[in-house]
mmCIF file of C-alpha atoms in Angstrom:
data_model
loop_
_atom_site.group_PDB
_atom_site.id
_atom_site.type_symbol
_atom_site.label_atom_id
_atom_site.label_comp_id
_atom_site.label_asym_id
_atom_site.label_seq_id
_atom_site.Cartn_x
_atom_site.Cartn_y
_atom_site.Cartn_z
ATOM 1 C CA MET H 290 68.380 32.717 -15.983
ATOM 2 C CA PHE H 291 67.234 29.110 -16.394
ATOM 3 C CA PHE H 292 67.766 28.403 -12.696
ATOM 4 C CA VAL H 293 66.264 31.750 -11.704
ATOM 5 C CA SER H 294 63.096 30.735 -13.572
ATOM 6 C CA VAL H 295 62.964 27.350 -11.850
ATOM 7 C CA LEU H 296 64.075 28.231 -8.315
ATOM 8 C CA LEU H 297 62.643 31.719 -7.774
ATOM 9 C CA GLY H 298 59.304 33.407 -8.321
ATOM 10 C CA SER H 299 55.955 33.121 -6.580
ATOM 11 C CA TYR H 300 57.024 29.691 -5.276
ATOM 12 C CA THR H 301 60.694 29.399 -4.322
ATOM 13 C CA VAL H 302 62.659 26.140 -4.272
ATOM 14 C CA THR H 303 66.032 25.653 -2.601
ATOM 15 C CA VAL H 304 68.915 24.219 -4.619
ATOM 16 C CA PRO H 305 69.153 20.988 -2.527
ATOM 17 C CA ASP H 306 65.386 20.475 -2.824
ATOM 18 C CA PHE H 307 65.563 20.990 -6.604
ATOM 19 C CA PHE H 308 68.185 18.291 -7.112
ATOM 20 C CA THR H 309 66.354 15.985 -4.689
ATOM 21 C CA ILE H 310 63.075 16.463 -6.584
ATOM 22 C CA VAL H 311 64.686 15.783 -9.959
ATOM 23 C CA ALA H 312 66.640 12.760 -8.700
ATOM 24 C CA ASN H 313 63.561 11.248 -7.029
ATOM 25 C CA HIS H 314 61.491 11.868 -10.159
ATOM 26 C CA LEU H 315 64.031 10.026 -12.317
ATOM 27 C CA THR H 316 64.514 7.132 -9.885
ATOM 28 C CA GLY H 317 60.944 6.809 -8.638
ATOM 29 C CA GLY H 318 61.824 8.009 -5.141
ATOM 30 C CA PRO H 319 59.494 9.775 -2.675
ATOM 31 C CA LYS H 320 57.995 13.095 -3.741
ATOM 32 C CA ILE H 321 57.996 16.315 -1.743
ATOM 33 C CA PRO H 322 54.294 17.228 -1.376
ATOM 34 C CA GLY H 323 53.432 20.226 -3.535
ATOM 35 C CA ALA H 324 57.001 21.086 -4.435
ATOM 36 C CA SER H 325 57.559 18.055 -6.666
ATOM 37 C CA PHE H 326 54.462 18.818 -8.729
ATOM 38 C CA ILE H 327 55.248 22.527 -9.058
ATOM 39 C CA VAL H 328 58.842 21.904 -10.142
ATOM 40 C CA MET H 329 58.355 18.912 -12.444
ATOM 41 C CA GLU H 330 55.019 19.825 -14.010
ATOM 42 C CA ASN H 331 55.145 23.621 -14.069
ATOM 43 C CA LYS H 332 58.437 25.391 -13.502
ATOM 44 C CA LEU H 333 60.871 22.974 -15.158
ATOM 45 C CA PRO H 334 58.812 22.347 -18.338
ATOM 46 C CA HIS H 335 58.337 26.120 -18.667
ATOM 47 C CA ALA H 336 62.066 26.729 -18.430
ATOM 48 C CA VAL H 337 63.015 23.864 -20.750
ATOM 49 C CA VAL H 338 60.502 24.816 -23.460
ATOM 50 C CA GLY H 339 61.366 28.517 -23.069
ATOM 51 C CA THR H 340 65.063 27.765 -23.523
ATOM 52 C CA MET H 341 64.485 25.666 -26.624
ATOM 53 C CA ILE H 342 62.132 28.082 -28.363
ATOM 54 C CA GLY H 343 64.552 30.915 -27.541
ATOM 55 C CA VAL H 344 67.390 28.956 -29.131
ATOM 56 C CA ALA H 345 65.246 28.180 -32.179
ATOM 57 C CA PHE H 346 64.060 31.766 -32.669
ATOM 58 C CA GLY H 347 67.560 33.150 -32.057
ATOM 59 C CA LEU H 348 69.116 30.843 -34.643
ATOM 60 C CA ALA H 349 66.334 31.467 -37.173
ATOM 61 C CA GLY H 350 66.669 35.237 -36.916
ATOM 62 C CA ALA H 351 70.477 35.139 -37.096
ATOM 63 C CA LEU H 352 70.395 32.875 -40.156
ATOM 64 C CA PHE H 353 68.011 35.164 -42.033
ATOM 65 C CA GLN H 354 69.818 38.365 -41.035
ATOM 66 C CA THR H 355 73.282 37.004 -41.854
ATOM 67 C CA MET H 356 72.310 35.293 -45.097
ATOM 68 C CA LEU H 357 70.354 38.264 -46.469
ATOM 69 C CA ARG H 358 72.626 40.904 -44.868
ATOM 70 C CA ASN H 359 69.556 42.761 -43.674
ATOM 71 C CA PRO H 360 68.782 43.363 -39.958
ATOM 72 C CA LEU H 361 65.051 43.434 -40.751
ATOM 73 C CA ALA H 362 65.080 39.917 -42.210
ATOM 74 C CA SER H 363 63.645 37.988 -39.277
ATOM 75 C CA PRO H 364 60.642 35.611 -39.174
ATOM 76 C CA ASP H 365 58.591 38.284 -37.380
ATOM 77 C CA VAL H 366 59.042 40.812 -40.170
ATOM 78 C CA ILE H 367 59.028 38.700 -43.326
ATOM 79 C CA GLY H 368 55.762 36.899 -42.657
ATOM 80 C CA ILE H 369 56.767 33.452 -41.361
ATOM 81 C CA SER H 370 55.194 34.084 -37.948
ATOM 82 C CA SER H 371 52.153 35.629 -39.636
ATOM 83 C CA GLY H 372 51.663 32.470 -41.697
ATOM 84 C CA ALA H 373 51.741 30.361 -38.552
ATOM 85 C CA SER H 374 49.351 32.742 -36.787
ATOM 86 C CA ALA H 375 46.832 32.804 -39.639
ATOM 87 C CA ALA H 376 46.803 29.018 -39.963
ATOM 88 C CA ALA H 377 46.404 28.565 -36.197
ATOM 89 C CA VAL H 378 43.550 31.072 -35.996
ATOM 90 C CA VAL H 379 41.779 29.347 -38.907
ATOM 91 C CA ALA H 380 42.135 26.052 -37.058
ATOM 92 C CA ILE H 381 40.807 27.525 -33.792
ATOM 93 C CA VAL H 382 37.977 29.699 -35.139
ATOM 94 C CA VAL H 383 36.779 27.754 -38.185
ATOM 95 C CA PHE H 384 37.428 24.156 -37.148
ATOM 96 C CA GLY H 385 37.363 24.456 -33.356
ATOM 97 C CA ALA H 386 40.789 22.855 -33.013
ATOM 98 C CA SER H 387 42.926 22.877 -29.898
ATOM 99 C CA GLY H 388 46.193 21.519 -28.534
ATOM 100 C CA ALA H 389 48.458 19.641 -30.930
ATOM 101 C CA THR H 390 46.154 20.285 -33.893
ATOM 102 C CA VAL H 391 46.699 24.032 -33.551
ATOM 103 C CA SER H 392 50.459 23.503 -33.361
ATOM 104 C CA GLY H 393 50.359 21.337 -36.481
ATOM 105 C CA ALA H 394 48.341 23.956 -38.342
ATOM 106 C CA ALA H 395 50.808 26.669 -37.302
ATOM 107 C CA LEU H 396 53.731 24.576 -38.542
ATOM 108 C CA ALA H 397 52.026 23.959 -41.891
ATOM 109 C CA GLY H 398 51.101 27.639 -42.247
ATOM 110 C CA ALA H 399 54.645 28.829 -41.597
ATOM 111 C CA LEU H 400 56.098 26.418 -44.147
ATOM 112 C CA ALA H 401 53.449 27.301 -46.754
ATOM 113 C CA VAL H 402 54.092 31.027 -46.413
ATOM 114 C CA ALA H 403 57.844 30.440 -46.635
ATOM 115 C CA VAL H 404 57.385 28.586 -49.941
ATOM 116 C CA LEU H 405 55.172 31.406 -51.238
ATOM 117 C CA ILE H 406 57.646 34.127 -50.224
ATOM 118 C CA HIS H 407 60.552 32.262 -51.779
ATOM 119 C CA ALA H 408 58.605 31.759 -55.015
ATOM 120 C CA ILE H 409 57.726 35.456 -55.249
ATOM 121 C CA SER H 410 61.240 36.693 -54.420
ATOM 122 C CA SER H 411 63.270 34.236 -56.494
ATOM 123 C CA GLY H 412 62.965 36.041 -59.816
ATOM 124 C CA ARG H 413 66.047 36.167 -61.985
ATOM 125 C CA ASN H 414 68.397 39.058 -61.438
ATOM 126 C CA ARG H 415 71.704 39.228 -63.280
ATOM 127 C CA GLY H 416 74.787 41.223 -62.583
ATOM 128 C CA PRO H 417 76.573 42.238 -59.404
ATOM 129 C CA GLY H 418 74.577 42.640 -56.238
ATOM 130 C CA ARG H 419 71.940 40.112 -57.235
ATOM 131 C CA GLY H 420 72.176 38.503 -53.784
ATOM 132 C CA ASN H 421 71.252 41.784 -52.098
ATOM 133 C CA ALA H 422 68.420 42.296 -54.583
ATOM 134 C CA ALA H 423 67.047 38.816 -53.870
ATOM 135 C CA GLY H 424 67.232 39.513 -50.141
ATOM 136 C CA ASN H 425 65.425 42.820 -50.493
ATOM 137 C CA ARG H 426 62.729 41.191 -52.634
ATOM 138 C CA LEU H 427 62.277 38.483 -50.012
ATOM 139 C CA VAL H 428 61.847 41.061 -47.229
ATOM 140 C CA LEU H 429 59.386 43.130 -49.275
ATOM 141 C CA ALA H 430 57.405 40.059 -50.335
ATOM 142 C CA GLY H 431 57.288 38.908 -46.716
ATOM 143 C CA VAL H 432 56.096 42.273 -45.435
ATOM 144 C CA GLY H 433 53.310 42.347 -48.024
ATOM 145 C CA ILE H 434 52.173 38.797 -47.292
ATOM 146 C CA ALA H 435 52.344 39.444 -43.532
ATOM 147 C CA ALA H 436 50.020 42.447 -43.949
ATOM 148 C CA ALA H 437 47.518 40.370 -45.928
ATOM 149 C CA LEU H 438 47.601 37.543 -43.379
ATOM 150 C CA GLN H 439 47.138 39.988 -40.516
ATOM 151 C CA ALA H 440 43.977 41.184 -42.239
ATOM 152 C CA VAL H 441 42.772 37.563 -42.422
ATOM 153 C CA VAL H 442 43.460 37.099 -38.708
ATOM 154 C CA SER H 443 41.625 40.317 -37.829
ATOM 155 C CA PHE H 444 38.600 39.288 -39.906
ATOM 156 C CA LEU H 445 38.410 35.853 -38.294
ATOM 157 C CA MET H 446 38.709 37.356 -34.820
ATOM 158 C CA THR H 447 35.740 39.637 -35.494
ATOM 159 C CA ARG H 448 33.640 36.643 -36.595
ATOM 160 C CA ALA H 449 34.515 34.410 -33.617
ATOM 161 C CA ASP H 450 32.528 34.179 -30.398
ATOM 162 C CA ILE H 451 34.136 35.787 -27.377
ATOM 163 C CA ARG H 452 35.446 32.564 -25.794
ATOM 164 C CA THR H 453 37.030 31.311 -29.030
ATOM 165 C CA ALA H 454 38.489 34.757 -29.701
ATOM 166 C CA ALA H 455 40.014 34.790 -26.213
ATOM 167 C CA ASP H 456 41.663 31.399 -26.815
ATOM 168 C CA ALA H 457 43.006 32.560 -30.154
ATOM 169 C CA LEU H 458 44.263 35.834 -28.676
ATOM 170 C CA VAL H 459 46.302 34.032 -26.016
ATOM 171 C CA TRP H 460 47.938 31.927 -28.712
ATOM 172 C CA LEU H 461 48.544 34.939 -30.968
ATOM 173 C CA ASN H 462 50.419 36.764 -28.205
ATOM 174 C CA GLY H 463 52.801 33.859 -27.649
ATOM 175 C CA SER H 464 52.591 31.994 -24.359
ATOM 176 C CA LEU H 465 54.399 29.262 -22.424
ATOM 177 C CA ASN H 466 51.273 28.370 -20.437
ATOM 178 C CA SER H 467 50.824 25.183 -22.467
ATOM 179 C CA ALA H 468 54.425 24.042 -21.916
ATOM 180 C CA ASN H 469 54.651 20.382 -20.900
ATOM 181 C CA TRP H 470 57.038 17.464 -21.242
ATOM 182 C CA ASP H 471 55.365 16.139 -24.405
ATOM 183 C CA ARG H 472 55.883 19.484 -26.131
ATOM 184 C CA ALA H 473 59.438 19.650 -24.805
ATOM 185 C CA GLY H 474 60.135 16.198 -26.264
ATOM 186 C CA VAL H 475 58.894 17.190 -29.719
ATOM 187 C CA LEU H 476 60.953 20.383 -29.610
ATOM 188 C CA PHE H 477 64.054 18.470 -28.520
ATOM 189 C CA LEU H 478 63.727 16.025 -31.403
ATOM 190 C CA ALA H 479 63.283 18.885 -33.885
ATOM 191 C CA LEU H 480 66.318 20.763 -32.551
ATOM 192 C CA ALA H 481 68.351 17.540 -32.505
ATOM 193 C CA VAL H 482 67.941 17.496 -36.291
ATOM 194 C CA LEU H 483 68.034 21.233 -37.080
ATOM 195 C CA VAL H 484 70.910 22.416 -34.857
ATOM 196 C CA PRO H 485 73.465 20.000 -36.391
ATOM 197 C CA ALA H 486 72.262 21.179 -39.801
ATOM 198 C CA VAL H 487 72.978 24.770 -38.730
ATOM 199 C CA VAL H 488 76.455 23.745 -37.578
ATOM 200 C CA PHE H 489 77.078 22.009 -40.924
ATOM 201 C CA LEU H 490 76.065 25.120 -42.894
ATOM 202 C CA ALA H 491 77.799 27.681 -40.650
ATOM 203 C CA GLY H 492 80.954 27.599 -42.813
ATOM 204 C CA PRO H 493 79.138 28.083 -46.144
ATOM 205 C CA LEU H 494 77.109 30.871 -44.490
ATOM 206 C CA ARG H 495 80.334 32.764 -43.708
ATOM 207 C CA ILE H 496 81.424 32.410 -47.329
ATOM 208 C CA LEU H 497 77.997 33.578 -48.496
ATOM 209 C CA GLU H 498 78.456 36.763 -46.443
ATOM 210 C CA LEU H 499 81.222 37.788 -48.881
ATOM 211 C CA GLY H 500 78.638 38.168 -51.637
ATOM 212 C CA ASP H 501 77.252 35.831 -54.260
ATOM 213 C CA ASP H 502 79.977 36.485 -56.821
ATOM 214 C CA ALA H 503 82.827 35.969 -54.347
ATOM 215 C CA ALA H 504 81.148 32.867 -52.907
ATOM 216 C CA ALA H 505 80.674 31.368 -56.368
ATOM 217 C CA GLY H 506 84.320 32.149 -57.151
ATOM 218 C CA LEU H 507 85.338 30.173 -54.049
ATOM 219 C CA GLY H 508 83.416 27.168 -55.324
ATOM 220 C CA LEU H 509 80.220 27.523 -53.265
ATOM 221 C CA ARG H 510 76.941 26.479 -54.863
ATOM 222 C CA VAL H 511 75.160 29.717 -53.986
ATOM 223 C CA ALA H 512 71.589 28.851 -54.953
ATOM 224 C CA GLY H 513 71.621 25.454 -53.244
ATOM 225 C CA THR H 514 73.258 26.810 -50.087
ATOM 226 C CA ARG H 515 70.819 29.706 -49.861
ATOM 227 C CA LEU H 516 67.849 27.369 -50.297
ATOM 228 C CA ALA H 517 69.155 25.003 -47.597
ATOM 229 C CA LEU H 518 69.655 27.916 -45.195
ATOM 230 C CA VAL H 519 66.145 29.221 -45.867
ATOM 231 C CA VAL H 520 64.627 25.779 -45.256
ATOM 232 C CA ILE H 521 66.492 25.354 -41.964
ATOM 233 C CA ALA H 522 65.737 28.886 -40.739
ATOM 234 C CA VAL H 523 62.047 28.553 -41.597
ATOM 235 C CA SER H 524 61.884 25.142 -39.903
ATOM 236 C CA LEU H 525 63.436 26.552 -36.718
ATOM 237 C CA ALA H 526 60.957 29.444 -36.627
ATOM 238 C CA ALA H 527 58.057 27.153 -37.490
ATOM 239 C CA VAL H 528 58.662 24.564 -34.751
ATOM 240 C CA ALA H 529 59.187 27.305 -32.158
ATOM 241 C CA THR H 530 55.994 29.084 -33.211
ATOM 242 C CA ALA H 531 54.060 25.822 -33.215
ATOM 243 C CA ALA H 532 55.205 25.149 -29.636
ATOM 244 C CA ALA H 533 54.469 28.526 -28.038
ATOM 245 C CA GLY H 534 52.848 30.790 -30.582
ATOM 246 C CA PRO H 535 54.500 33.727 -32.353
ATOM 247 C CA VAL H 536 56.599 35.069 -29.463
ATOM 248 C CA ALA H 537 57.212 38.518 -30.892
ATOM 249 C CA PHE H 538 60.619 39.952 -31.785
ATOM 250 C CA VAL H 539 62.812 37.240 -30.205
ATOM 251 C CA ALA H 540 64.248 36.271 -33.594
ATOM 252 C CA PHE H 541 64.592 39.944 -34.503
ATOM 253 C CA LEU H 542 66.356 40.958 -31.279
ATOM 254 C CA ALA H 543 68.694 38.032 -30.624
ATOM 255 C CA GLY H 544 71.194 38.603 -33.440
ATOM 256 C CA PRO H 545 71.748 42.368 -33.000
ATOM 257 C CA ILE H 546 71.998 42.066 -29.195
ATOM 258 C CA ALA H 547 74.475 39.195 -29.525
ATOM 259 C CA ARG H 548 76.498 41.310 -31.952
ATOM 260 C CA ARG H 549 76.643 44.105 -29.366
ATOM 261 C CA PHE H 550 78.111 41.680 -26.817
ATOM 262 C CA THR H 551 80.563 39.845 -29.079
ATOM 263 C CA GLY H 552 81.428 42.511 -31.659
ATOM 264 C CA LYS H 553 80.515 40.229 -34.570
ATOM 265 C CA SER H 554 77.632 38.136 -35.802
ATOM 266 C CA GLY H 555 77.654 34.669 -34.278
ATOM 267 C CA LEU H 556 75.120 31.861 -34.328
ATOM 268 C CA PRO H 557 75.910 30.397 -30.850
ATOM 269 C CA ALA H 558 75.694 33.830 -29.221
ATOM 270 C CA SER H 559 72.398 34.537 -31.011
ATOM 271 C CA ALA H 560 70.968 31.226 -29.805
ATOM 272 C CA LEU H 561 71.954 31.943 -26.191
ATOM 273 C CA VAL H 562 70.620 35.506 -26.332
ATOM 274 C CA GLY H 563 67.337 34.182 -27.744
ATOM 275 C CA ALA H 564 67.020 31.794 -24.808
ATOM 276 C CA LEU H 565 67.915 34.582 -22.376
ATOM 277 C CA ILE H 566 65.255 36.903 -23.816
ATOM 278 C CA VAL H 567 62.498 34.287 -23.584
ATOM 279 C CA LEU H 568 63.403 33.146 -20.071
ATOM 280 C CA ALA H 569 63.752 36.697 -18.735
ATOM 281 C CA ALA H 570 60.503 37.811 -20.393
ATOM 282 C CA ASP H 571 58.636 34.764 -19.064
ATOM 283 C CA TYR H 572 59.950 35.376 -15.538
ATOM 284 C CA PHE H 573 58.855 39.013 -15.702
ATOM 285 C CA ALA H 574 55.454 38.123 -17.160
ATOM 286 C CA ALA H 575 54.712 35.420 -14.592
ATOM 287 C CA ASN H 576 56.219 36.900 -11.423
ATOM 288 C CA LEU H 577 56.811 40.652 -11.671
ATOM 289 C CA ALA H 578 53.962 41.806 -13.915
ATOM 290 C CA PRO H 579 51.273 40.613 -11.444
ATOM 291 C CA LEU H 580 52.836 42.844 -8.774
ATOM 292 C CA LEU H 581 52.629 45.856 -11.086
ATOM 293 C CA LEU H 582 49.276 45.097 -12.741
ATOM 294 C CA ASP H 583 47.065 44.020 -9.830
ATOM 295 C CA GLY H 584 47.560 40.287 -10.376
ATOM 296 C CA THR H 585 47.445 40.223 -14.163
ATOM 297 C CA VAL H 586 49.716 37.529 -15.632
ATOM 298 C CA LEU H 587 50.946 38.509 -19.090
ATOM 299 C CA PRO H 588 51.754 36.162 -21.974
ATOM 300 C CA VAL H 589 55.482 36.131 -22.656
ATOM 301 C CA GLY H 590 54.933 37.540 -26.169
ATOM 302 C CA VAL H 591 53.510 40.765 -24.733
ATOM 303 C CA VAL H 592 56.762 41.411 -22.869
ATOM 304 C CA THR H 593 59.030 40.573 -25.821
ATOM 305 C CA GLY H 594 56.850 42.724 -28.071
ATOM 306 C CA ALA H 595 57.205 45.651 -25.679
ATOM 307 C CA LEU H 596 60.993 45.209 -25.868
ATOM 308 C CA GLY H 597 61.122 44.738 -29.623
ATOM 309 C CA ALA H 598 59.117 47.738 -30.779
ATOM 310 C CA PRO H 599 61.452 50.434 -29.357
ATOM 311 C CA PHE H 600 64.490 48.414 -30.458
ATOM 312 C CA LEU H 601 63.154 48.386 -34.033
ATOM 313 C CA LEU H 602 62.667 52.154 -33.926
ATOM 314 C CA TRP H 603 66.178 52.621 -32.531
ATOM 315 C CA LEU H 604 67.604 50.418 -35.284
ATOM 316 C CA LEU H 605 65.846 52.474 -37.955
ATOM 317 C CA VAL H 606 67.039 55.764 -36.428
ATOM 318 C CA THR H 607 70.665 54.615 -36.220
ATOM 319 C CA ALA H 608 70.512 53.283 -39.768
ATOM 320 C CA ASN H 609 69.259 56.659 -41.006
ATOM 321 C CA ARG H 610 72.101 58.412 -39.180
ATOM 322 C CA LYS H 611 74.653 56.120 -40.812
ATOM 323 C CA ASP H 612 73.149 56.778 -44.239
ATOM 324 C CA ALA H 613 73.299 60.518 -43.593
#
């Protein structure tokens, strides 16, 4: 899907030309007029950033869902993305910010909301099943905070002038239009720190799946491990949201779809499925949607949101059938 995004679309590039363009760019060789710019400044940064935010969202969603043993526990649902969105809209509408400042505000908003949700949901609960209770409290606290932040966003959008509101709306939908090599470099550095941390905590996460009591009996420091996992998952969602906006439902979809393919929950599969969802949605939004919608190019978040909503309904229906 990565090479489909780069080589195909409204402007096609042959495989030999692609490798020639990349090699000449790295060595300072001659450029192919038009093609070199399109590949190196548009198509390739789009694909690289899309892959990395897909990996980040996929890992974040899988960490939350596995740790809390709740398929609804993804950054989209529990308010992390809403915190980033509210902070970014405040920066755009109130302070007139743009570019990296908006991304920084989104990152700060996501982390602040995560701290607030953890503080609300971390009340003491004794006895068996306290891990499940803490997870349920976290989801409920996140849903409530997300609703309040959505109201803040709606209010600010009604007070903004039409041009500012349009800029904010593009960001709120999640878009790769601002993808560039600088943003890709920041994302790469963040993932270079966070992905090894995920690998380090993958073993304790499996033990934590057995339940808090069993994990404590096996010598795991439950509270510290859970806090570390929350920090890493929130950081992954926050850096991805800061780079491209709250691309809807990628974190929510990646884990369950990966589980359908592999038969079990797995972090690598979730990361790859997250990247696949973003790249496929971006390709559809940029190349196929204009053919169906009289030239309208959709933000990638619109496509992922259209996929996620029916999947959420299907998940709820199947869960009700299992309970029955």
